[in-house]
Short mmCIF file of C-alpha atoms in Angstrom, two decimals:
data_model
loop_
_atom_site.label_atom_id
_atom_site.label_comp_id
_atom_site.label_asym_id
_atom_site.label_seq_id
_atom_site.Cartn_x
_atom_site.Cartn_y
_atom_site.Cartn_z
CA UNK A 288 -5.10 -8.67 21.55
CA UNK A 289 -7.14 -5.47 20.24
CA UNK A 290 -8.71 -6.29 16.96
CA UNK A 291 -7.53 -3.48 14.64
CA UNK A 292 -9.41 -2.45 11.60
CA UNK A 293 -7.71 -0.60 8.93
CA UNK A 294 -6.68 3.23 9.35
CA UNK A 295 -8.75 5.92 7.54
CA UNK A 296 -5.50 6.55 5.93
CA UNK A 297 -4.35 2.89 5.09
CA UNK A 298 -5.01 3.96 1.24
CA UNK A 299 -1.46 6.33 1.20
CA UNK A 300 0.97 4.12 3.23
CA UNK A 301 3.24 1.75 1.58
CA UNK A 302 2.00 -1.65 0.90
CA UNK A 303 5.00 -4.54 1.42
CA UNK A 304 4.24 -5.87 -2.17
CA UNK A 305 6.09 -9.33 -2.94
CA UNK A 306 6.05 -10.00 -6.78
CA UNK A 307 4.98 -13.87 -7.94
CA UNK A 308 6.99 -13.71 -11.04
CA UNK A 309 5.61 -15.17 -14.96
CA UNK A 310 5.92 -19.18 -14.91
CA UNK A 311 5.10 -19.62 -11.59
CA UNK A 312 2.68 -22.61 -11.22
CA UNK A 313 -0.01 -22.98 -8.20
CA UNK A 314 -2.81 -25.42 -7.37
CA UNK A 315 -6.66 -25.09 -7.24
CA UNK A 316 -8.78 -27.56 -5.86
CA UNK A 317 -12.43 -27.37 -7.13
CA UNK A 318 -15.40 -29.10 -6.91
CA UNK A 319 -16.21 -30.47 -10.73
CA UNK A 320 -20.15 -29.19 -11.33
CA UNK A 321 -17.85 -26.00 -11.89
CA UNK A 322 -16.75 -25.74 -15.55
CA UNK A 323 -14.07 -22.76 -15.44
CA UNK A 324 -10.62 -23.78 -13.28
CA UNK A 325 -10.50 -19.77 -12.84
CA UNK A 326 -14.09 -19.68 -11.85
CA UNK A 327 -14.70 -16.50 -8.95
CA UNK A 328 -16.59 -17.05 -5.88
CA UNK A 329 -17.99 -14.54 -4.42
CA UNK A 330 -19.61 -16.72 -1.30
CA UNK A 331 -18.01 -15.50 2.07
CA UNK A 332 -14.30 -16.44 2.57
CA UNK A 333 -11.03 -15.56 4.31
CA UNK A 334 -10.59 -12.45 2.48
CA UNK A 335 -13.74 -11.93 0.32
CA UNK A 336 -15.64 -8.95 -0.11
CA UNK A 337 -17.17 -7.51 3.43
CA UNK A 338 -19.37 -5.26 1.71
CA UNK A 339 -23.23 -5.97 1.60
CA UNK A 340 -24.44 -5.46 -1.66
CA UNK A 341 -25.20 -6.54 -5.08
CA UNK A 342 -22.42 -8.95 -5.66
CA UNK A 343 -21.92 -8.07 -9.01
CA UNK A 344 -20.76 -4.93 -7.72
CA UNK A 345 -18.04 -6.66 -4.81
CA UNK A 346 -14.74 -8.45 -5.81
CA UNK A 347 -14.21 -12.11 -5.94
CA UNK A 348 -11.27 -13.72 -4.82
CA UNK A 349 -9.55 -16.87 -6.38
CA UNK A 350 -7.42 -19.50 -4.19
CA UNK A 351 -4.36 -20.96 -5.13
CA UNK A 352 -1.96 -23.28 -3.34
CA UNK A 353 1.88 -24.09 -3.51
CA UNK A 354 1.59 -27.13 -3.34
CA UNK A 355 -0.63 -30.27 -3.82
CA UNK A 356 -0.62 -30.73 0.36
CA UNK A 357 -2.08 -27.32 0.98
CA UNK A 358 -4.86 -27.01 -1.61
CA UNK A 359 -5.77 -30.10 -0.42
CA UNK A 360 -5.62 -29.12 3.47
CA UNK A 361 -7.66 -25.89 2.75
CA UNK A 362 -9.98 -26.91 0.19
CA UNK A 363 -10.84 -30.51 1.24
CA UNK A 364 -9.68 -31.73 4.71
CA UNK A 365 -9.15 -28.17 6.43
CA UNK A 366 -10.79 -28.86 10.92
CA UNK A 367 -11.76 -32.60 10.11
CA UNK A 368 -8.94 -34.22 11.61
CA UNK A 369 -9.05 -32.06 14.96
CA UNK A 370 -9.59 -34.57 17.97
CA UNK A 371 -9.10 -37.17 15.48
CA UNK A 372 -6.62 -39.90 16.22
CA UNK A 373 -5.30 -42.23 13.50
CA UNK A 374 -6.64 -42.57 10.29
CA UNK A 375 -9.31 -40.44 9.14
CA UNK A 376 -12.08 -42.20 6.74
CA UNK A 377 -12.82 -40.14 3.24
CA UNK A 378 -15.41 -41.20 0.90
CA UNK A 379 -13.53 -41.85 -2.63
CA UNK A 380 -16.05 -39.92 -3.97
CA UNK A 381 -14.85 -37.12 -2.73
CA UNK A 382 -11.70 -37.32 -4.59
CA UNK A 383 -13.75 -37.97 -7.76
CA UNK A 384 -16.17 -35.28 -7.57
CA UNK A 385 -13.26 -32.83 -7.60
CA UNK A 386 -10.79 -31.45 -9.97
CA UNK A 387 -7.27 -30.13 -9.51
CA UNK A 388 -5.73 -27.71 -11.66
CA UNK A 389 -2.29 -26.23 -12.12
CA UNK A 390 -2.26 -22.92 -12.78
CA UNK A 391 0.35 -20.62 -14.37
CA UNK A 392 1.45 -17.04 -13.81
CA UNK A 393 1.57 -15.67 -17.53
CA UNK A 394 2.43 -12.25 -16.29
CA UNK A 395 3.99 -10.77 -12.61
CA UNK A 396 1.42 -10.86 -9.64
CA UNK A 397 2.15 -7.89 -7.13
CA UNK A 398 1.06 -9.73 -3.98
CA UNK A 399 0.35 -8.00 -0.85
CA UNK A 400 3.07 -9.73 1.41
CA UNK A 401 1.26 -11.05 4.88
CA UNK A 402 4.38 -13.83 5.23
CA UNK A 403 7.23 -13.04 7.40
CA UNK A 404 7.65 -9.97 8.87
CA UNK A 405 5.79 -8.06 5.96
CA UNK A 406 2.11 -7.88 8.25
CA UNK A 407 3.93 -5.73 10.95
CA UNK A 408 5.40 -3.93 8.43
CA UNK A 409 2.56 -2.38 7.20
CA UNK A 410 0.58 -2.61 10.55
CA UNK A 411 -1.61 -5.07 10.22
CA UNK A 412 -2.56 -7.48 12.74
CA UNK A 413 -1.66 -10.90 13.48
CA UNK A 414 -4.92 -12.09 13.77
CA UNK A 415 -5.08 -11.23 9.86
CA UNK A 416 -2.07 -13.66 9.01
CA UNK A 417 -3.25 -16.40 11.51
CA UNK A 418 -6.52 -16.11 10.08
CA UNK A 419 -7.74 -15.73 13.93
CA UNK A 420 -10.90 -13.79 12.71
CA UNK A 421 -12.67 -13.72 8.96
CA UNK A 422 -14.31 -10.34 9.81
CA UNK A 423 -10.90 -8.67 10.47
CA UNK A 424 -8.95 -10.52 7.82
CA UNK A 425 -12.08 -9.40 5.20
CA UNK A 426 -12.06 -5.52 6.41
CA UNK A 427 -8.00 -5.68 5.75
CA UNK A 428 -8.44 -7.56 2.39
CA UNK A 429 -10.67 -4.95 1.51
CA UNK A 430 -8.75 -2.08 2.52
CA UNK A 431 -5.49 -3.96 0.44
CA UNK A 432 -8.45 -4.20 -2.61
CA UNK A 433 -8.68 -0.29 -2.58
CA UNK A 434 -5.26 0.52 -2.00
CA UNK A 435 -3.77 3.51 -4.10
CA UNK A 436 -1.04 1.09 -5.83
CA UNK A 437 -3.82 -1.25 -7.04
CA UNK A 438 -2.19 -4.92 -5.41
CA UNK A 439 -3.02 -8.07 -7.53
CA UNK A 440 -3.92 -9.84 -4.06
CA UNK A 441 -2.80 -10.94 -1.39
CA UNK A 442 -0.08 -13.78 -0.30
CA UNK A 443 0.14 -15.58 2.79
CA UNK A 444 1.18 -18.55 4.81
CA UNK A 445 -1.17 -20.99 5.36
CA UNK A 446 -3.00 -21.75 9.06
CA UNK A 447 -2.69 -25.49 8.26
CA UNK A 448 1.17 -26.12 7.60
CA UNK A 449 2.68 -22.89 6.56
CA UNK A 450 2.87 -23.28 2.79
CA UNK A 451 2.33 -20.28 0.95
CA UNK A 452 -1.31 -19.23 -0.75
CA UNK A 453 -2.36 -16.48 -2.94
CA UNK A 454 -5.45 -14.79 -2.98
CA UNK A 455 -5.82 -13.34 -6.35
CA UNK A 456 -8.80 -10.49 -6.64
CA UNK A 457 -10.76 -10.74 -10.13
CA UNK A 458 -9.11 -8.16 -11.24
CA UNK A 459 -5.88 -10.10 -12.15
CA UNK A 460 -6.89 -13.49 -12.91
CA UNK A 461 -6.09 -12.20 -16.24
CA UNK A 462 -2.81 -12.73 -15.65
CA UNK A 463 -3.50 -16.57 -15.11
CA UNK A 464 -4.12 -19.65 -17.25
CA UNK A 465 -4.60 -22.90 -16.77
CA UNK A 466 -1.47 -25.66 -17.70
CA UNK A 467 -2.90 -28.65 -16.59
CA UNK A 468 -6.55 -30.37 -15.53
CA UNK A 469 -7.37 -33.48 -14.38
CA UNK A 470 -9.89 -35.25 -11.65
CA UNK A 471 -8.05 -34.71 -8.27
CA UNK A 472 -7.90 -38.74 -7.82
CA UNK A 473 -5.30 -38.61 -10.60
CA UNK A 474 -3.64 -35.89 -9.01
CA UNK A 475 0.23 -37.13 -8.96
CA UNK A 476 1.51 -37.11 -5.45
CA UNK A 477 -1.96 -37.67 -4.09
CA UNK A 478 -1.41 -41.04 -2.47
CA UNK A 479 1.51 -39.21 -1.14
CA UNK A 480 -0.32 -36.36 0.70
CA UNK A 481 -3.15 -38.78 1.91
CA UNK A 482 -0.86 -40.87 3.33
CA UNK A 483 1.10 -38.02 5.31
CA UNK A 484 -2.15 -36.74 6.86
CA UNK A 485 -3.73 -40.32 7.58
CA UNK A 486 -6.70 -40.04 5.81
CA UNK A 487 -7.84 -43.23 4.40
CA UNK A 488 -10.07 -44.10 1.07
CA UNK A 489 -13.10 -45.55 1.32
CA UNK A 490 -15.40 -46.67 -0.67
CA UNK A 491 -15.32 -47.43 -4.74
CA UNK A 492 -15.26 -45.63 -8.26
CA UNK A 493 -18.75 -44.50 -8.51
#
């Protein structure tokens, strides 16, 4: 299919806007040399910044998961178990040198809705939801970014196993805190997840 980059005119249509509401908790998976749970990258991703120049002047975007099973899909395991059959070996430091965090919604999120039939809606294409190409789905996440009504993010299915993900720009992790921290081996439900995808520990407690 045509890969469609935003209208000159994206900024005055209406934006399907789905609203995560206060109390709301998500997961963030994050490598522990990083101190802050709401840390900002601003290293290419799904729908970072496009724009080339000084990052200090682009927008960051911070991850967060529904669930245990997809921050660790996206953030850990994401393409290593394609072509593989039965259990997949993971180093147990892995698990160790990362932290998982729950994070709270301490005021409304208005999400830019990708899920469903909310993409269409607005004309955007599928290759944007299906995350079929990074340079598309970064030109749309920018245009979303500049957007007259000022969206929080974005929120969308994930490629992996459908579970829903936010992308929050800077500008609203504000409205987020942190409930809950603790080394991603302690996770609870962990043992769980790892046995549903068929990854197996190796390995010891460094």
């Amino acid at each position: 299919m045509a890969r469609v980059a935003p209208p000159a005119r994206f900024a005055d249509t209406d934006l399907r806007i789905h609203e995560v509401p206060t109390g709301r908790r998500f997961g963030r998976i994050y490598l522990g040399r990083y101190s802050d749970p709401l840390g900002i990258g601003k290293t290419p991703s799904r729908f970072s910044d496009p724009r080339r120049r000084v990052a200090a002047r682009r927008f960051g975007v911070l991850y967060l998961g529904e669930t245990l099973k997809v921050c660790f899909l996206e953030a850990v395991l994401r393409d290593q178990r394609d072509g593989m059959i039965g259990n997949l070996p993971m180093e147990e430091a892995e698990l160790h040198d990362r932290h998982y965090a729950e994070i709270e919604i301490a005021a409304p999120l208005k999400m830019v809705d990708l899920g469903g039939d909310g993409a269409i809606a607005m004309g955007v294409p599928t290759d944007v939801a299906r995350a079929s190409s990074q340079t598309l789905a970064r030109a749309w996440s920018l245009a979303f970014h500049e957007h007259l009504e000022q969206p929080d993010g974005i929120v969308y299915p994930s490629r992996l196993n459908g579970h829903t993900n936010l992308a929050v720009f800077d500008r609203a992790v504000p409205k987020l805190r942190t409930s809950r921290l603790m080394k991603l081996i302690a996770a609870p439900g962990l043992a769980a997840v790892l046995d549903d995808l068929k990854v197996g520990i190796v390995g010891s407690d460094p």
